[in-house]
Amino acid sequence: IRRCQPFRDIISDLIRQFGVTPIIESDLPSTVEMTLRETDDVWVVHLLHYAVERKSRTIDTVEASIPTYDRTLSVRAGWTPARVTLVEDTGETDLPIDFPSEGKRFVIRLPRFDGHAMILIHRHA
C-alpha cells in the first residue's frame, strides 16, 4: 500500500487543480474505506477498517478489525448540522463538532472506532 501513496497524491493533486473540492477530508489512514450516502435529512458516513488477507488468487478474507483512535473529518456541507452521532453496536454517541473560522466546513472529532463506524450528520434537530 505504501507504494501506491505517490500515485494517490498525484491523482488527488490533479483533481484539485480542476477545482474539485472534496466533500470530506480526513486524517484517517489510507487503509480506511470511507463512503458517504446522502438522504433528505441526514448524511451517512460509513468507515471500514479491517485487515484483509489474500488466501488465493480469487479469495480475500477479512481477518480482523483494526482499531482507529483520535481522528478528524472535515466536512463541506453548505449547511450547519443540527447534530452528529456515532452509531456502533453498543448504541449512539453524540460527537463534538467544531466550526473553524473559515465557516465553509465543520470538523467532526472521532475518538475511536473498531473496524466499522457509521456517522450520522443530521440536517435538522
N, CA, C and O atoms as a Tinker XYZ file with bonds, in Angstrom:
   500  protein
     1  N      0.834000   -1.190000    0.000000    73     2
     2  CA     0.000000    0.000000    0.000000    64     1     3
     3  C      0.875000    1.250000    0.000000    63     2     4     5
     4  O      0.509000    2.256000   -0.607000    81     3
     5  N      2.005000    1.203000    0.659000    73     3     6
     6  CA     2.886000    2.376000    0.682000    64     5     7
     7  C      3.370000    2.738000   -0.713000    63     6     8     9
     8  O      3.596000    3.912000   -1.010000    81     7
     9  N      3.532000    1.730000   -1.574000    73     7    10
    10  CA     3.992000    2.010000   -2.934000    64     9    11
    11  C      2.956000    2.788000   -3.722000    63    10    12    13
    12  O      3.304000    3.478000   -4.681000    81    11
    13  N      1.693000    2.693000   -3.339000    73    11    14
    14  CA     0.608000    3.374000   -4.053000    64    13    15
    15  C      0.450000    4.830000   -3.635000    63    14    16    17
    16  O     -0.154000    5.610000   -4.371000    81    15
    17  N      0.973000    5.216000   -2.483000    73    15    18
    18  CA     0.728000    6.560000   -1.958000    64    17    19
    19  C      1.159000    7.674000   -2.910000    63    18    20    21
    20  O      0.412000    8.641000   -3.061000    81    19
    21  N      2.329000    7.591000   -3.563000    73    19    22
    22  CA     2.672000    8.673000   -4.504000    64    21    23
    23  C      1.635000    8.838000   -5.615000    63    22    24    25
    24  O      1.344000    9.960000   -6.030000    81    23
    25  N      1.081000    7.739000   -6.093000    73    23    26
    26  CA     0.068000    7.816000   -7.145000    64    25    27
    27  C     -1.220000    8.439000   -6.620000    63    26    28    29
    28  O     -1.871000    9.214000   -7.320000    81    27
    29  N     -1.585000    8.100000   -5.393000    73    27    30
    30  CA    -2.770000    8.713000   -4.778000    64    29    31
    31  C     -2.587000   10.218000   -4.643000    63    30    32    33
    32  O     -3.507000   10.992000   -4.907000    81    31
    33  N     -1.400000   10.621000   -4.233000    73    31    34
    34  CA    -1.115000   12.055000   -4.089000    64    33    35
    35  C     -1.179000   12.769000   -5.430000    63    34    36    37
    36  O     -1.712000   13.875000   -5.518000    81    35
    37  N     -0.644000   12.152000   -6.471000    73    35    38
    38  CA    -0.667000   12.757000   -7.810000    64    37    39
    39  C     -2.096000   12.924000   -8.298000    63    38    40    41
    40  O     -2.462000   13.994000   -8.787000    81    39
    41  N     -2.913000   11.874000   -8.173000    73    39    42
    42  CA    -4.312000   11.935000   -8.616000    64    41    43
    43  C     -5.073000   12.979000   -7.807000    63    42    44    45
    44  O     -5.852000   13.749000   -8.368000    81    43
    45  N     -4.855000   13.011000   -6.502000    73    43    46
    46  CA    -5.526000   13.994000   -5.646000    64    45    47
    47  C     -5.161000   15.414000   -6.060000    63    46    48    49
    48  O     -6.030000   16.284000   -6.125000    81    47
    49  N     -3.884000   15.655000   -6.338000    73    47    50
    50  CA    -3.448000   16.988000   -6.775000    64    49    51
    51  C     -4.067000   17.367000   -8.114000    63    50    52    53
    52  O     -4.472000   18.514000   -8.305000    81    51
    53  N     -4.145000   16.418000   -9.041000    73    51    54
    54  CA    -4.759000   16.691000  -10.347000    64    53    55
    55  C     -6.235000   17.052000  -10.203000    63    54    56    57
    56  O     -6.714000   17.987000  -10.845000    81    55
    57  N     -6.945000   16.321000   -9.371000    73    55    58
    58  CA    -8.368000   16.602000   -9.158000    64    57    59
    59  C     -8.542000   18.001000   -8.573000    63    58    60    61
    60  O     -9.434000   18.740000   -8.990000    81    59
    61  N     -7.702000   18.368000   -7.616000    73    59    62
    62  CA    -7.781000   19.705000   -7.013000    64    61    63
    63  C     -7.462000   20.803000   -8.027000    63    62    64    65
    64  O     -8.035000   21.890000   -7.962000    81    63
    65  N     -6.554000   20.526000   -8.964000    73    63    66
    66  CA    -6.220000   21.515000   -9.993000    64    65    67
    67  C     -7.413000   21.807000  -10.896000    63    66    68    69
    68  O     -7.512000   22.898000  -11.458000    81    67
    69  N     -8.316000   20.845000  -11.039000    73    67    70
    70  CA    -9.528000   21.059000  -11.826000    64    69    71
    71  C    -10.605000   21.785000  -11.025000    63    70    72    73
    72  O    -11.705000   22.011000  -11.529000    81    71
    73  N    -10.299000   22.151000   -9.790000    73    71    74
    74  CA   -11.230000   22.928000   -8.979000    64    73    75
    75  C    -12.218000   22.098000   -8.189000    63    74    76    77
    76  O    -13.179000   22.640000   -7.642000    81    75
    77  N    -12.004000   20.793000   -8.118000    73    75    78
    78  CA   -12.907000   19.921000   -7.364000    64    77    79
    79  C    -12.447000   19.888000   -5.907000    63    78    80    81
    80  O    -11.303000   19.541000   -5.613000    81    79
    81  N    -13.349000   20.252000   -5.007000    73    79    82
    82  CA   -13.052000   20.227000   -3.581000    64    81    83
    83  C    -13.767000   19.035000   -2.958000    63    82    84    85
    84  O    -14.979000   18.897000   -3.125000    81    83
    85  N    -13.052000   18.174000   -2.247000    73    83    86
    86  CA   -13.699000   17.012000   -1.636000    64    85    87
    87  C    -14.763000   17.424000   -0.616000    63    86    88    89
    88  O    -14.608000   18.425000    0.084000    81    87
    89  N    -15.827000   16.654000   -0.542000    73    87    90
    90  CA   -16.861000   16.901000    0.464000    64    89    91
    91  C    -16.309000   16.590000    1.853000    63    90    92    93
    92  O    -16.543000   17.336000    2.804000    81    91
    93  N    -15.572000   15.479000    1.963000    73    91    94
    94  CA   -14.996000   15.093000    3.251000    64    93    95
    95  C    -13.489000   14.935000    3.096000    63    94    96    97
    96  O    -13.011000   14.237000    2.201000    81    95
    97  N    -12.754000   15.592000    3.978000    73    95    98
    98  CA   -11.316000   15.395000    4.093000    64    97    99
    99  C    -11.065000   14.829000    5.485000    63    98   100   101
   100  O    -11.780000   15.163000    6.430000    81    99
   101  N    -10.053000   13.976000    5.615000    73    99   102
   102  CA    -9.812000   13.365000    6.922000    64   101   103
   103  C     -8.332000   13.085000    7.118000    63   102   104   105
   104  O     -7.532000   13.153000    6.185000    81   103
   105  N     -7.995000   12.769000    8.361000    73   103   106
   106  CA    -6.650000   12.311000    8.677000    64   105   107
   107  C     -6.654000   10.801000    8.942000    63   106   108   109
   108  O     -5.785000   10.283000    9.643000    81   107
   109  N     -7.633000   10.113000    8.377000    73   107   110
   110  CA    -7.724000    8.665000    8.533000    64   109   111
   111  C     -6.591000    7.983000    7.769000    63   110   112   113
   112  O     -6.107000    8.522000    6.774000    81   111
   113  N     -6.163000    6.802000    8.223000    73   111   114
   114  CA    -5.164000    6.053000    7.459000    64   113   115
   115  C     -5.712000    5.694000    6.073000    63   114   116   117
   116  O     -6.924000    5.589000    5.887000    81   115
   117  N     -4.825000    5.512000    5.118000    73   115   118
   118  CA    -5.260000    5.185000    3.755000    64   117   119
   119  C     -5.924000    3.815000    3.679000    63   118   120   121
   120  O     -6.564000    3.502000    2.675000    81   119
   121  N     -5.788000    3.001000    4.708000    73   119   122
   122  CA    -6.407000    1.675000    4.728000    64   121   123
   123  C     -7.875000    1.711000    5.151000    63   122   124   125
   124  O     -8.555000    0.686000    5.106000    81   123
   125  N     -8.367000    2.875000    5.560000    73   123   126
   126  CA    -9.780000    3.019000    5.925000    64   125   127
   127  C    -10.586000    3.299000    4.661000    63   126   128   129
   128  O    -10.243000    4.185000    3.877000    81   127
   129  N    -11.661000    2.535000    4.472000    73   127   130
   130  CA   -12.584000    2.787000    3.360000    64   129   131
   131  C    -13.714000    3.668000    3.879000    63   130   132   133
   132  O    -14.364000    3.336000    4.870000    81   131
   133  N    -13.944000    4.794000    3.204000    73   131   134
   134  CA   -14.975000    5.738000    3.633000    64   133   135
   135  C    -15.966000    5.943000    2.496000    63   134   136   137
   136  O    -15.573000    6.182000    1.354000    81   135
   137  N    -17.262000    5.847000    2.819000    73   135   138
   138  CA   -18.309000    6.136000    1.841000    64   137   139
   139  C    -19.301000    7.117000    2.454000    63   138   140   141
   140  O    -19.488000    7.159000    3.670000    81   139
   141  N    -19.933000    7.905000    1.587000    73   139   142
   142  CA   -20.919000    8.897000    2.015000    64   141   143
   143  C    -22.213000    8.653000    1.271000    63   142   144   145
   144  O    -22.223000    8.505000    0.049000    81   143
   145  N    -23.309000    8.611000    2.017000    73   143   146
   146  CA   -24.638000    8.469000    1.425000    64   145   147
   147  C    -25.495000    9.626000    1.919000    63   146   148   149
   148  O    -25.521000    9.927000    3.113000    81   147
   149  N    -26.191000   10.267000    1.001000    73   147   150
   150  CA   -26.994000   11.444000    1.338000    64   149   151
   151  C    -28.479000   11.128000    1.204000    63   150   152   153
   152  O    -28.921000   10.581000    0.194000    81   151
   153  N    -29.246000   11.482000    2.245000    73   151   154
   154  CA   -30.705000   11.419000    2.174000    64   153   155
   155  C    -31.227000   12.837000    2.411000    63   154   156   157
   156  O    -30.441000   13.775000    2.544000    81   155
   157  N    -32.531000   12.991000    2.462000    73   155   158
   158  CA   -33.113000   14.321000    2.633000    64   157   159
   159  C    -32.683000   15.012000    3.920000    63   158   160   161
   160  O    -32.394000   16.208000    3.913000    81   159
   161  N    -32.638000   14.269000    5.026000    73   159   162
   162  CA   -32.380000   14.925000    6.306000    64   161   163
   163  C    -31.124000   14.452000    7.033000    63   162   164   165
   164  O    -30.834000   14.925000    8.132000    81   163
   165  N    -30.380000   13.531000    6.438000    73   163   166
   166  CA   -29.172000   13.046000    7.110000    64   165   167
   167  C    -28.143000   12.587000    6.070000    63   166   168   169
   168  O    -28.487000   12.028000    5.028000    81   167
   169  N    -26.877000   12.841000    6.388000    73   167   170
   170  CA   -25.780000   12.254000    5.627000    64   169   171
   171  C    -25.242000   11.103000    6.459000    63   170   172   173
   172  O    -25.078000   11.235000    7.672000    81   171
   173  N    -24.967000    9.975000    5.816000    73   171   174
   174  CA   -24.448000    8.797000    6.497000    64   173   175
   175  C    -23.029000    8.532000    5.987000    63   174   176   177
   176  O    -22.819000    8.310000    4.794000    81   175
   177  N    -22.070000    8.558000    6.897000    73   175   178
   178  CA   -20.678000    8.261000    6.565000    64   177   179
   179  C    -20.351000    6.895000    7.155000    63   178   180   181
   180  O    -20.447000    6.696000    8.366000    81   179
   181  N    -19.963000    5.954000    6.293000    73   179   182
   182  CA   -19.540000    4.625000    6.749000    64   181   183
   183  C    -18.025000    4.552000    6.697000    63   182   184   185
   184  O    -17.408000    4.943000    5.706000    81   183
   185  N    -17.434000    4.050000    7.765000    73   183   186
   186  CA   -15.994000    3.847000    7.832000    64   185   187
   187  C    -15.727000    2.371000    8.087000    63   186   188   189
   188  O    -16.296000    1.784000    9.008000    81   187
   189  N    -14.867000    1.773000    7.278000    73   187   190
   190  CA   -14.480000    0.373000    7.442000    64   189   191
   191  C    -12.966000    0.292000    7.547000    63   190   192   193
   192  O    -12.247000    0.858000    6.724000    81   191
   193  N    -12.482000   -0.420000    8.570000    73   191   194
   194  CA   -11.041000   -0.589000    8.747000    64   193   195
   195  C    -10.771000   -2.016000    9.217000    63   194   196   197
   196  O    -10.799000   -2.309000   10.413000    81   195
   197  N    -10.511000   -2.890000    8.258000    73   195   198
   198  CA   -10.291000   -4.307000    8.519000    64   197   199
   199  C     -9.032000   -4.785000    7.817000    63   198   200   201
   200  O     -8.669000   -4.277000    6.756000    81   199
   201  N     -8.371000   -5.766000    8.415000    73   199   202
   202  CA    -7.226000   -6.415000    7.777000    64   201   203
   203  C     -7.761000   -7.490000    6.840000    63   202   204   205
   204  O     -8.480000   -8.396000    7.262000    81   203
   205  N     -7.404000   -7.380000    5.576000    73   203   206
   206  CA    -7.842000   -8.347000    4.572000    64   205   207
   207  C     -6.640000   -9.192000    4.186000    63   206   208   209
   208  O     -5.558000   -8.668000    3.922000    81   207
   209  N     -6.840000  -10.509000    4.153000    73   207   210
   210  CA    -5.753000  -11.415000    3.805000    64   209   211
   211  C     -6.121000  -12.183000    2.549000    63   210   212   213
   212  O     -7.222000  -12.721000    2.434000    81   211
   213  N     -5.184000  -12.227000    1.607000    73   211   214
   214  CA    -5.402000  -12.961000    0.360000    64   213   215
   215  C     -5.095000  -14.435000    0.614000    63   214   216   217
   216  O     -3.960000  -14.796000    0.923000    81   215
   217  N     -6.122000  -15.286000    0.480000    73   215   218
   218  CA    -5.969000  -16.722000    0.708000    64   217   219
   219  C     -5.552000  -17.446000   -0.567000    63   218   220   221
   220  O     -4.845000  -18.453000   -0.518000    81   219
   221  N     -5.993000  -16.929000   -1.699000    73   219   222
   222  CA    -5.625000  -17.492000   -3.001000    64   221   223
   223  C     -5.781000  -16.388000   -4.037000    63   222   224   225
   224  O     -6.042000  -15.239000   -3.679000    81   223
   225  N     -5.627000  -16.716000   -5.302000    73   223   226
   226  CA    -5.769000  -15.700000   -6.352000    64   225   227
   227  C     -7.155000  -15.073000   -6.386000    63   226   228   229
   228  O     -7.306000  -13.923000   -6.799000    81   227
   229  N     -8.155000  -15.812000   -5.960000    73   227   230
   230  CA    -9.533000  -15.324000   -6.082000    64   229   231
   231  C    -10.244000  -15.126000   -4.754000    63   230   232   233
   232  O    -11.390000  -14.676000   -4.731000    81   231
   233  N     -9.590000  -15.453000   -3.652000    73   231   234
   234  CA   -10.277000  -15.372000   -2.359000    64   233   235
   235  C     -9.528000  -14.438000   -1.410000    63   234   236   237
   236  O     -8.368000  -14.671000   -1.071000    81   235
   237  N    -10.219000  -13.372000   -0.990000    73   235   238
   238  CA    -9.733000  -12.476000    0.056000    64   237   239
   239  C    -10.655000  -12.638000    1.260000    63   238   240   241
   240  O    -11.875000  -12.689000    1.106000    81   239
   241  N    -10.081000  -12.718000    2.448000    73   239   242
   242  CA   -10.907000  -12.849000    3.647000    64   241   243
   243  C    -10.596000  -11.715000    4.622000    63   242   244   245
   244  O     -9.471000  -11.219000    4.690000    81   243
   245  N    -11.611000  -11.325000    5.365000    73   243   246
   246  CA   -11.442000  -10.330000    6.419000    64   245   247
   247  C    -10.985000  -11.069000    7.665000    63   246   248   249
   248  O    -11.690000  -11.935000    8.184000    81   247
   249  N     -9.803000  -10.717000    8.135000    73   247   250
   250  CA    -9.222000  -11.443000    9.259000    64   249   251
   251  C     -9.487000  -10.774000   10.603000    63   250   252   253
   252  O     -9.785000  -11.453000   11.586000    81   251
   253  N     -9.381000   -9.451000   10.654000    73   251   254
   254  CA    -9.527000   -8.771000   11.943000    64   253   255
   255  C     -9.860000   -7.307000   11.724000    63   254   256   257
   256  O     -9.494000   -6.708000   10.713000    81   255
   257  N    -10.565000   -6.745000   12.701000    73   255   258
   258  CA   -10.821000   -5.304000   12.655000    64   257   259
   259  C     -9.584000   -4.569000   13.174000    63   258   260   261
   260  O     -8.820000   -5.094000   13.984000    81   259
   261  N     -9.412000   -3.348000   12.687000    73   259   262
   262  CA    -8.274000   -2.535000   13.108000    64   261   263
   263  C     -8.818000   -1.329000   13.877000    63   262   264   265
   264  O     -9.523000   -0.501000   13.301000    81   263
   265  N     -8.500000   -1.221000   15.170000    73   263   266
   266  CA    -8.972000   -0.066000   15.934000    64   265   267
   267  C     -8.299000    1.219000   15.438000    63   266   268   269
   268  O     -7.122000    1.220000   15.079000    81   267
   269  N     -9.059000    2.296000   15.426000    73   267   270
   270  CA    -8.570000    3.593000   14.968000    64   269   271
   271  C     -8.928000    4.625000   16.035000    63   270   272   273
   272  O    -10.058000    4.655000   16.522000    81   271
   273  N     -7.962000    5.470000   16.396000    73   271   274
   274  CA    -8.138000    6.402000   17.510000    64   273   275
   275  C     -7.870000    7.848000   17.101000    63   274   276   277
   276  O     -7.030000    8.125000   16.245000    81   275
   277  N     -8.607000    8.762000   17.735000    73   275   278
   278  CA    -8.356000   10.209000   17.674000    64   277   279
   279  C     -8.158000   10.732000   16.256000    63   278   280   281
   280  O     -7.065000   11.168000   15.893000    81   279
   281  N     -9.215000   10.687000   15.463000    73   279   282
   282  CA    -9.169000   11.161000   14.078000    64   281   283
   283  C    -10.200000   12.260000   13.875000    63   282   284   285
   284  O    -11.107000   12.438000   14.688000    81   283
   285  N    -10.046000   12.998000   12.774000    73   283   286
   286  CA   -10.993000   14.066000   12.456000    64   285   287
   287  C    -11.467000   13.945000   11.018000    63   286   288   289
   288  O    -10.747000   13.470000   10.139000    81   287
   289  N    -12.699000   14.388000   10.804000    73   287   290
   290  CA   -13.279000   14.500000    9.468000    64   289   291
   291  C    -13.667000   15.957000    9.279000    63   290   292   293
   292  O    -14.344000   16.534000   10.131000    81   291
   293  N    -13.253000   16.551000    8.185000    73   291   294
   294  CA   -13.628000   17.919000    7.844000    64   293   295
   295  C    -14.657000   17.832000    6.721000    63   294   296   297
   296  O    -14.371000   17.296000    5.650000    81   295
   297  N    -15.858000   18.363000    6.968000    73   295   298
   298  CA   -16.987000   18.178000    6.055000    64   297   299
   299  C    -17.416000   19.516000    5.455000    63   298   300   301
   300  O    -17.600000   20.498000    6.174000    81   299
   301  N    -17.572000   19.542000    4.134000    73   299   302
   302  CA   -18.097000   20.714000    3.418000    64   301   303
   303  C    -19.527000   20.373000    3.023000    63   302   304   305
   304  O    -19.753000   19.603000    2.089000    81   303
   305  N    -20.493000   20.948000    3.738000    73   303   306
   306  CA   -21.890000   20.596000    3.502000    64   305   307
   307  C    -22.712000   21.740000    2.926000    63   306   308   309
   308  O    -23.692000   21.490000    2.224000    81   307
   309  N    -22.346000   22.979000    3.200000    73   307   310
   310  CA   -23.159000   24.109000    2.758000    64   309   311
   311  C    -24.306000   24.410000    3.703000    63   310   312   313
   312  O    -25.120000   25.291000    3.423000    81   311
   313  N    -24.386000   23.705000    4.802000    73   311   314
   314  CA   -25.398000   23.915000    5.833000    64   313   315
   315  C    -24.780000   23.532000    7.175000    63   314   316   317
   316  O    -23.766000   22.836000    7.228000    81   315
   317  N    -25.400000   23.993000    8.248000    73   315   318
   318  CA   -24.912000   23.712000    9.595000    64   317   319
   319  C    -25.642000   22.502000   10.155000    63   318   320   321
   320  O    -26.873000   22.497000   10.191000    81   319
   321  N    -24.919000   21.477000   10.592000    73   319   322
   322  CA   -25.587000   20.292000   11.129000    64   321   323
   323  C    -26.248000   20.576000   12.472000    63   322   324   325
   324  O    -25.725000   21.331000   13.292000    81   323
   325  N    -27.396000   19.963000   12.678000    73   323   326
   326  CA   -28.080000   20.082000   13.963000    64   325   327
   327  C    -27.434000   19.169000   15.001000    63   326   328   329
   328  O    -27.405000   19.482000   16.192000    81   327
   329  N    -26.916000   18.031000   14.527000    73   327   330
   330  CA   -26.384000   17.025000   15.438000    64   329   331
   331  C    -25.546000   16.045000   14.632000    63   330   332   333
   332  O    -25.841000   15.783000   13.466000    81   331
   333  N    -24.507000   15.506000   15.247000    73   331   334
   334  CA   -23.694000   14.457000   14.633000    64   333   335
   335  C    -23.595000   13.320000   15.635000    63   334   336   337
   336  O    -23.228000   13.534000   16.791000    81   335
   337  N    -23.922000   12.103000   15.191000    73   335   338
   338  CA   -23.885000   10.954000   16.095000    64   337   339
   339  C    -23.052000    9.828000   15.500000    63   338   340   341
   340  O    -23.016000    9.628000   14.285000    81   339
   341  N    -22.389000    9.104000   16.381000    73   339   342
   342  CA   -21.647000    7.904000   16.023000    64   341   343
   343  C    -22.509000    6.713000   16.409000    63   342   344   345
   344  O    -22.906000    6.582000   17.566000    81   343
   345  N    -22.799000    5.847000   15.449000    73   343   346
   346  CA   -23.626000    4.668000   15.707000    64   345   347
   347  C    -22.718000    3.441000   15.725000    63   346   348   349
   348  O    -21.996000    3.167000   14.766000    81   347
   349  N    -22.770000    2.714000   16.832000    73   347   350
   350  CA   -21.992000    1.484000   16.978000    64   349   351
   351  C    -22.921000    0.396000   17.495000    63   350   352   353
   352  O    -24.095000    0.649000   17.765000    81   351
   353  N    -22.393000   -0.812000   17.633000    73   351   354
   354  CA   -23.186000   -1.925000   18.160000    64   353   355
   355  C    -23.708000   -1.627000   19.558000    63   354   356   357
   356  O    -24.771000   -2.112000   19.945000    81   355
   357  N    -22.964000   -0.835000   20.310000    73   355   358
   358  CA   -23.336000   -0.554000   21.697000    64   357   359
   359  C    -24.330000    0.591000   21.835000    63   358   360   361
   360  O    -24.836000    0.832000   22.931000    81   359
   361  N    -24.621000    1.301000   20.747000    73   359   362
   362  CA   -25.576000    2.407000   20.807000    64   361   363
   363  C    -25.077000    3.624000   20.056000    63   362   364   365
   364  O    -24.149000    3.540000   19.252000    81   363
   365  N    -25.714000    4.772000   20.335000    73   363   366
   366  CA   -25.367000    6.030000   19.671000    64   365   367
   367  C    -24.678000    6.970000   20.653000    63   366   368   369
   368  O    -25.013000    7.012000   21.837000    81   367
   369  N    -23.708000    7.724000   20.138000    73   367   370
   370  CA   -22.976000    8.707000   20.923000    64   369   371
   371  C    -22.922000   10.009000   20.142000    63   370   372   373
   372  O    -22.595000   10.004000   18.955000    81   371
   373  N    -23.240000   11.125000   20.792000    73   371   374
   374  CA   -23.078000   12.422000   20.133000    64   373   375
   375  C    -21.596000   12.735000   20.007000    63   374   376   377
   376  O    -20.821000   12.507000   20.936000    81   375
   377  N    -21.208000   13.261000   18.850000    73   375   378
   378  CA   -19.818000   13.633000   18.612000    64   377   379
   379  C    -19.679000   15.148000   18.631000    63   378   380   381
   380  O    -20.582000   15.860000   18.192000    81   379
   381  N    -18.552000   15.646000   19.137000    73   379   382
   382  CA   -18.343000   17.093000   19.126000    64   381   383
   383  C    -18.105000   17.608000   17.709000    63   382   384   385
   384  O    -17.496000   16.928000   16.884000    81   383
   385  N    -18.592000   18.811000   17.441000    73   383   386
   386  CA   -18.440000   19.457000   16.144000    64   385   387
   387  C    -17.731000   20.788000   16.371000    63   386   388   389
   388  O    -18.097000   21.543000   17.271000    81   387
   389  N    -16.723000   21.075000   15.562000    73   387   390
   390  CA   -16.033000   22.365000   15.607000    64   389   391
   391  C    -16.298000   23.107000   14.308000    63   390   392   393
   392  O    -16.419000   22.499000   13.245000    81   391
   393  N    -16.385000   24.417000   14.405000    73   391   394
   394  CA   -16.580000   25.259000   13.227000    64   393   395
   395  C    -15.373000   26.178000   13.087000    63   394   396   397
   396  O    -15.293000   27.199000   13.770000    81   395
   397  N    -14.422000   25.826000   12.200000    73   395   398
   398  CA   -13.250000   26.682000   12.004000    64   397   399
   399  C    -13.654000   28.072000   11.519000    63   398   400   401
   400  O    -14.785000   28.287000   11.084000    81   399
   401  N    -12.725000   29.000000   11.600000    73   399   402
   402  CA   -13.019000   30.401000   11.275000    64   401   403
   403  C    -13.457000   30.612000    9.833000    63   402   404   405
   404  O    -14.160000   31.581000    9.545000    81   403
   405  N    -13.058000   29.727000    8.917000    73   403   406
   406  CA   -13.426000   29.928000    7.516000    64   405   407
   407  C    -14.924000   29.766000    7.272000    63   406   408   409
   408  O    -15.466000   30.374000    6.349000    81   407
   409  N    -15.597000   28.959000    8.082000    73   407   410
   410  CA   -17.044000   28.845000    8.007000    64   409   411
   411  C    -17.598000   27.975000    6.901000    63   410   412   413
   412  O    -18.808000   27.754000    6.859000    81   411
   413  N    -16.766000   27.471000    6.002000    73   411   414
   414  CA   -17.271000   26.658000    4.898000    64   413   415
   415  C    -17.317000   25.177000    5.244000    63   414   416   417
   416  O    -17.990000   24.395000    4.572000    81   415
   417  N    -16.604000   24.800000    6.289000    73   415   418
   418  CA   -16.531000   23.397000    6.671000    64   417   419
   419  C    -16.788000   23.281000    8.175000    63   418   420   421
   420  O    -16.650000   24.253000    8.917000    81   419
   421  N    -17.158000   22.092000    8.604000    73   419   422
   422  CA   -17.178000   21.811000   10.037000    64   421   423
   423  C    -16.353000   20.554000   10.266000    63   422   424   425
   424  O    -16.197000   19.726000    9.369000    81   423
   425  N    -15.828000   20.421000   11.473000    73   423   426
   426  CA   -14.917000   19.333000   11.799000    64   425   427
   427  C    -15.565000   18.430000   12.841000    63   426   428   429
   428  O    -16.066000   18.894000   13.866000    81   427
   429  N    -15.545000   17.134000   12.558000    73   427   430
   430  CA   -16.065000   16.115000   13.470000    64   429   431
   431  C    -14.870000   15.417000   14.107000    63   430   432   433
   432  O    -13.955000   14.977000   13.411000    81   431
   433  N    -14.885000   15.321000   15.417000    73   431   434
   434  CA   -13.821000   14.618000   16.130000    64   433   435
   435  C    -14.305000   13.203000   16.447000    63   434   436   437
   436  O    -15.325000   13.011000   17.110000    81   435
   437  N    -13.562000   12.232000   15.965000    73   435   438
   438  CA   -13.911000   10.822000   16.142000    64   437   439
   439  C    -12.927000   10.209000   17.138000    63   438   440   441
   440  O    -11.772000    9.966000   16.787000    81   439
   441  N    -13.366000    9.951000   18.385000    73   439   442
   442  CA   -12.426000    9.470000   19.400000    64   441   443
   443  C    -11.860000    8.080000   19.093000    63   442   444   445
   444  O    -10.671000    7.835000   19.302000    81   443
   445  N    -12.707000    7.173000   18.599000    73   443   446
   446  CA   -12.228000    5.832000   18.249000    64   445   447
   447  C    -13.328000    5.077000   17.522000    63   446   448   449
   448  O    -14.512000    5.381000   17.666000    81   447
   449  N    -12.918000    4.094000   16.746000    73   447   450
   450  CA   -13.845000    3.092000   16.233000    64   449   451
   451  C    -13.058000    1.821000   15.984000    63   450   452   453
   452  O    -11.851000    1.858000   15.746000    81   451
   453  N    -13.751000    0.702000   16.041000    73   451   454
   454  CA   -13.097000   -0.598000   15.928000    64   453   455
   455  C    -13.651000   -1.339000   14.720000    63   454   456   457
   456  O    -14.625000   -2.083000   14.831000    81   455
   457  N    -13.030000   -1.133000   13.572000    73   455   458
   458  CA   -13.420000   -1.852000   12.364000    64   457   459
   459  C    -14.502000   -1.182000   11.554000    63   458   460   461
   460  O    -14.326000   -0.955000   10.357000    81   459
   461  N    -15.626000   -0.856000   12.185000    73   459   462
   462  CA   -16.739000   -0.235000   11.468000    64   461   463
   463  C    -17.323000    0.897000   12.302000    63   462   464   465
   464  O    -17.476000    0.781000   13.518000    81   463
   465  N    -17.640000    1.978000   11.630000    73   463   466
   466  CA   -18.340000    3.087000   12.280000    64   465   467
   467  C    -19.323000    3.678000   11.286000    63   466   468   469
   468  O    -19.071000    3.710000   10.082000    81   467
   469  N    -20.436000    4.140000   11.807000    73   467   470
   470  CA   -21.421000    4.842000   10.994000    64   469   471
   471  C    -21.675000    6.180000   11.682000    63   470   472   473
   472  O    -22.099000    6.232000   12.837000    81   471
   473  N    -21.408000    7.256000   10.954000    73   471   474
   474  CA   -21.593000    8.597000   11.488000    64   473   475
   475  C    -22.799000    9.213000   10.803000    63   474   476   477
   476  O    -22.865000    9.251000    9.575000    81   475
   477  N    -23.757000    9.698000   11.592000    73   475   478
   478  CA   -24.951000   10.349000   11.062000    64   477   479
   479  C    -24.810000   11.852000   11.253000    63   478   480   481
   480  O    -24.623000   12.334000   12.370000    81   479
   481  N    -24.902000   12.584000   10.150000    73   479   482
   482  CA   -24.839000   14.043000   10.192000    64   481   483
   483  C    -26.248000   14.546000    9.913000    63   482   484   485
   484  O    -26.711000   14.513000    8.773000    81   483
   485  N    -26.935000   15.014000   10.964000    73   483   486
   486  CA   -28.342000   15.401000   10.877000    64   485   487
   487  C    -28.473000   16.853000   10.429000    63   486   488   489
   488  O    -27.817000   17.741000   10.975000    81   487
   489  N    -29.322000   17.088000    9.435000    73   487   490
   490  CA   -29.582000   18.460000    8.976000    64   489   491
   491  C    -30.464000   19.218000    9.955000    63   490   492   493
   492  O    -30.245000   20.404000   10.199000    81   491
   493  N    -31.460000   18.543000   10.518000    73   491   494
   494  CA   -32.456000   19.184000   11.384000    64   493   495
   495  C    -32.483000   18.482000   12.726000    63   494   496   497
   496  O    -32.152000   17.301000   12.826000    81   495
   497  N    -32.879000   19.217000   13.763000    73   495   498
   498  CA   -32.948000   18.648000   15.119000    64   497   499
   499  C    -34.084000   17.663000   15.248000    63   498   500
   500  O    -34.287000   17.091000   16.319000    81   499
